[in-house]
Structure formats: C-alpha cells, structure tokens
Amino acid sequence: MSLTWEGEEDDRRAAEQAAERRRRLLDHAVGDPIVIANEFAEIRVVCVQTRNGNRLLIDSPKTGQWITLDPLELEALTWQNTATLSAMVGHPFRPLLADTP
C-alpha cells in the first residue's frame, strides 16, 4: 500500500529546494549558533552572510521550520505588542496572514 496525495511531487520538490537553500545559507554562517529552549520550544539562531547583508537564520530543530530575517524585519518585531505575538503563538505552524495569490 502506498500513500500519495495530489501535489505530492510539488511538495517534495519544494522541500528539497528549501533544504538546499538552508544548507547554502549555513555555509555562510558567522560565529556559533545560539540555542534557546524551554519546556515548550527550542530554537537555534545563527547569523548568516548573504549578498544583501547579514540575516539571522532561526530554525526549530523539532519541527524543521526555519526563516531568515534581515535587520529591518527584526526591528519590526520590536514594534509589535503582546497581542500580536500571542496571536502568532495561538495559531502555530501557519502564518498570521495568509499569502495572497
């Protein structure tokens, strides 16, 4: 028995591309990663150099999710209130705002 789904090949290809992009970013890591954890989550943060400047690569070893943020995106976090961050935590594993087609 084989489990398949519509779009499986697209999902596989997207996952492979994301993994390769992450590997390339980590090839340009600056310094050692910082690991922050508690009983609910663990994240690893590392500075990576890109052609557009430094970014923070933040990844969750538990879920495999990762993101890179530039200095302006990081500063934007400081503009948020606790309600915004609570909304993000209250809806895990999906964006706060949906992508528009």
PDB file of C-alpha atoms in Angstrom:
ATOM      1  CA  MET A   1       0.000   0.000   0.000  1.00  0.00           C
ATOM      2  CA  SER A   2       1.314   3.408  -0.929  1.00  0.00           C
ATOM      3  CA  LEU A   3       0.049   6.714   0.430  1.00  0.00           C
ATOM      4  CA  THR A   4       0.065   9.564  -2.092  1.00  0.00           C
ATOM      5  CA  TRP A   5      -1.681  12.916  -2.462  1.00  0.00           C
ATOM      6  CA  GLU A   6      -2.388  15.462  -5.121  1.00  0.00           C
ATOM      7  CA  GLY A   7       0.597  17.789  -5.363  1.00  0.00           C
ATOM      8  CA  GLU A   8       2.950  15.310  -3.705  1.00  0.00           C
ATOM      9  CA  GLU A   9       5.650  15.846  -6.318  1.00  0.00           C
ATOM     10  CA  ASP A  10       5.381  19.640  -5.954  1.00  0.00           C
ATOM     11  CA  ASP A  11       5.654  19.321  -2.166  1.00  0.00           C
ATOM     12  CA  ARG A  12       8.720  17.088  -2.465  1.00  0.00           C
ATOM     13  CA  ARG A  13      10.421  19.447  -4.878  1.00  0.00           C
ATOM     14  CA  ALA A  14       9.672  22.494  -2.683  1.00  0.00           C
ATOM     15  CA  ALA A  15      11.041  20.703   0.398  1.00  0.00           C
ATOM     16  CA  GLU A  16      14.227  19.747  -1.420  1.00  0.00           C
ATOM     17  CA  GLN A  17      14.724  23.317  -2.656  1.00  0.00           C
ATOM     18  CA  ALA A  18      14.182  24.722   0.846  1.00  0.00           C
ATOM     19  CA  ALA A  19      16.657  22.234   2.344  1.00  0.00           C
ATOM     20  CA  GLU A  20      19.266  23.155  -0.263  1.00  0.00           C
ATOM     21  CA  ARG A  21      18.715  26.881   0.349  1.00  0.00           C
ATOM     22  CA  ARG A  22      19.152  26.330   4.105  1.00  0.00           C
ATOM     23  CA  ARG A  23      22.380  24.354   3.524  1.00  0.00           C
ATOM     24  CA  ARG A  24      23.767  27.157   1.332  1.00  0.00           C
ATOM     25  CA  LEU A  25      22.885  29.765   3.956  1.00  0.00           C
ATOM     26  CA  LEU A  26      24.553  27.747   6.719  1.00  0.00           C
ATOM     27  CA  ASP A  27      27.701  27.515   4.592  1.00  0.00           C
ATOM     28  CA  HIS A  28      27.999  31.274   5.217  1.00  0.00           C
ATOM     29  CA  ALA A  29      27.347  31.213   8.964  1.00  0.00           C
ATOM     30  CA  VAL A  30      29.185  33.780  11.061  1.00  0.00           C
ATOM     31  CA  GLY A  31      30.098  32.513  14.536  1.00  0.00           C
ATOM     32  CA  ASP A  32      28.480  29.754  16.518  1.00  0.00           C
ATOM     33  CA  PRO A  33      24.727  29.194  16.730  1.00  0.00           C
ATOM     34  CA  ILE A  34      22.846  30.169  19.861  1.00  0.00           C
ATOM     35  CA  VAL A  35      20.293  27.663  21.178  1.00  0.00           C
ATOM     36  CA  ILE A  36      17.378  28.932  23.269  1.00  0.00           C
ATOM     37  CA  ALA A  37      14.971  26.418  24.775  1.00  0.00           C
ATOM     38  CA  ASN A  38      12.342  25.868  27.406  1.00  0.00           C
ATOM     39  CA  GLU A  39       9.766  23.169  28.051  1.00  0.00           C
ATOM     40  CA  PHE A  40       7.659  24.323  25.059  1.00  0.00           C
ATOM     41  CA  ALA A  41      10.147  25.002  22.274  1.00  0.00           C
ATOM     42  CA  GLU A  42      13.737  25.010  21.156  1.00  0.00           C
ATOM     43  CA  ILE A  43      15.189  27.322  18.532  1.00  0.00           C
ATOM     44  CA  ARG A  44      18.634  27.769  17.069  1.00  0.00           C
ATOM     45  CA  VAL A  45      19.760  31.208  15.861  1.00  0.00           C
ATOM     46  CA  VAL A  46      22.790  31.858  13.669  1.00  0.00           C
ATOM     47  CA  CYS A  47      23.959  34.900  11.728  1.00  0.00           C
ATOM     48  CA  VAL A  48      24.492  34.193   8.018  1.00  0.00           C
ATOM     49  CA  GLN A  49      26.081  36.396   5.382  1.00  0.00           C
ATOM     50  CA  THR A  50      24.158  36.896   2.157  1.00  0.00           C
ATOM     51  CA  ARG A  51      24.832  39.051  -0.881  1.00  0.00           C
ATOM     52  CA  ASN A  52      22.341  41.545   0.600  1.00  0.00           C
ATOM     53  CA  GLY A  53      23.972  41.681   4.032  1.00  0.00           C
ATOM     54  CA  ASN A  54      23.672  39.717   7.239  1.00  0.00           C
ATOM     55  CA  ARG A  55      20.481  37.941   8.263  1.00  0.00           C
ATOM     56  CA  LEU A  56      19.513  35.804  11.227  1.00  0.00           C
ATOM     57  CA  LEU A  57      18.603  32.245  10.375  1.00  0.00           C
ATOM     58  CA  ILE A  58      16.185  30.988  13.018  1.00  0.00           C
ATOM     59  CA  ASP A  59      15.252  27.335  12.955  1.00  0.00           C
ATOM     60  CA  SER A  60      13.329  24.867  15.043  1.00  0.00           C
ATOM     61  CA  PRO A  61      15.132  21.513  15.171  1.00  0.00           C
ATOM     62  CA  LYS A  62      11.936  19.883  16.454  1.00  0.00           C
ATOM     63  CA  THR A  63       9.698  20.942  13.551  1.00  0.00           C
ATOM     64  CA  GLY A  64      12.231  21.546  10.803  1.00  0.00           C
ATOM     65  CA  GLN A  65      10.726  25.006  10.197  1.00  0.00           C
ATOM     66  CA  TRP A  66      13.129  27.892   9.559  1.00  0.00           C
ATOM     67  CA  ILE A  67      13.194  31.508   8.470  1.00  0.00           C
ATOM     68  CA  THR A  68      15.765  34.195   7.777  1.00  0.00           C
ATOM     69  CA  LEU A  69      15.205  37.768   8.929  1.00  0.00           C
ATOM     70  CA  ASP A  70      17.071  40.904   7.942  1.00  0.00           C
ATOM     71  CA  PRO A  71      17.732  43.783  10.384  1.00  0.00           C
ATOM     72  CA  LEU A  72      14.560  45.688   9.413  1.00  0.00           C
ATOM     73  CA  GLU A  73      12.382  42.594   9.857  1.00  0.00           C
ATOM     74  CA  LEU A  74      13.971  42.020  13.265  1.00  0.00           C
ATOM     75  CA  GLU A  75      13.391  45.627  14.259  1.00  0.00           C
ATOM     76  CA  ALA A  76       9.753  45.269  13.176  1.00  0.00           C
ATOM     77  CA  LEU A  77       9.358  42.646  15.911  1.00  0.00           C
ATOM     78  CA  THR A  78      10.072  45.389  18.450  1.00  0.00           C
ATOM     79  CA  TRP A  79       7.147  47.410  17.091  1.00  0.00           C
ATOM     80  CA  GLN A  80       4.655  44.672  17.934  1.00  0.00           C
ATOM     81  CA  ASN A  81       2.564  44.431  21.061  1.00  0.00           C
ATOM     82  CA  THR A  82       1.995  41.309  23.095  1.00  0.00           C
ATOM     83  CA  ALA A  83      -1.390  40.731  21.430  1.00  0.00           C
ATOM     84  CA  THR A  84       0.284  40.317  18.031  1.00  0.00           C
ATOM     85  CA  LEU A  85       2.822  37.846  19.390  1.00  0.00           C
ATOM     86  CA  SER A  86       0.091  35.972  21.284  1.00  0.00           C
ATOM     87  CA  ALA A  87      -1.894  35.663  18.042  1.00  0.00           C
ATOM     88  CA  MET A  88       1.162  34.155  16.357  1.00  0.00           C
ATOM     89  CA  VAL A  89       1.678  31.650  19.170  1.00  0.00           C
ATOM     90  CA  GLY A  90      -2.056  30.889  19.261  1.00  0.00           C
ATOM     91  CA  HIS A  91      -2.006  29.715  15.631  1.00  0.00           C
ATOM     92  CA  PRO A  92       1.100  27.521  15.379  1.00  0.00           C
ATOM     93  CA  PHE A  93       2.573  26.181  12.150  1.00  0.00           C
ATOM     94  CA  ARG A  94       0.848  28.724   9.907  1.00  0.00           C
ATOM     95  CA  PRO A  95       1.371  32.366   9.038  1.00  0.00           C
ATOM     96  CA  LEU A  96      -0.579  35.066  10.863  1.00  0.00           C
ATOM     97  CA  LEU A  97      -1.617  36.494   7.477  1.00  0.00           C
ATOM     98  CA  ALA A  98      -2.316  34.206   4.524  1.00  0.00           C
ATOM     99  CA  ASP A  99      -0.354  34.587   1.297  1.00  0.00           C
ATOM    100  CA  THR A 100      -2.279  36.361  -1.421  1.00  0.00           C
ATOM    101  CA  PRO A 101      -2.336  34.668  -4.828  1.00  0.00           C
TER     102      PRO A 101
END
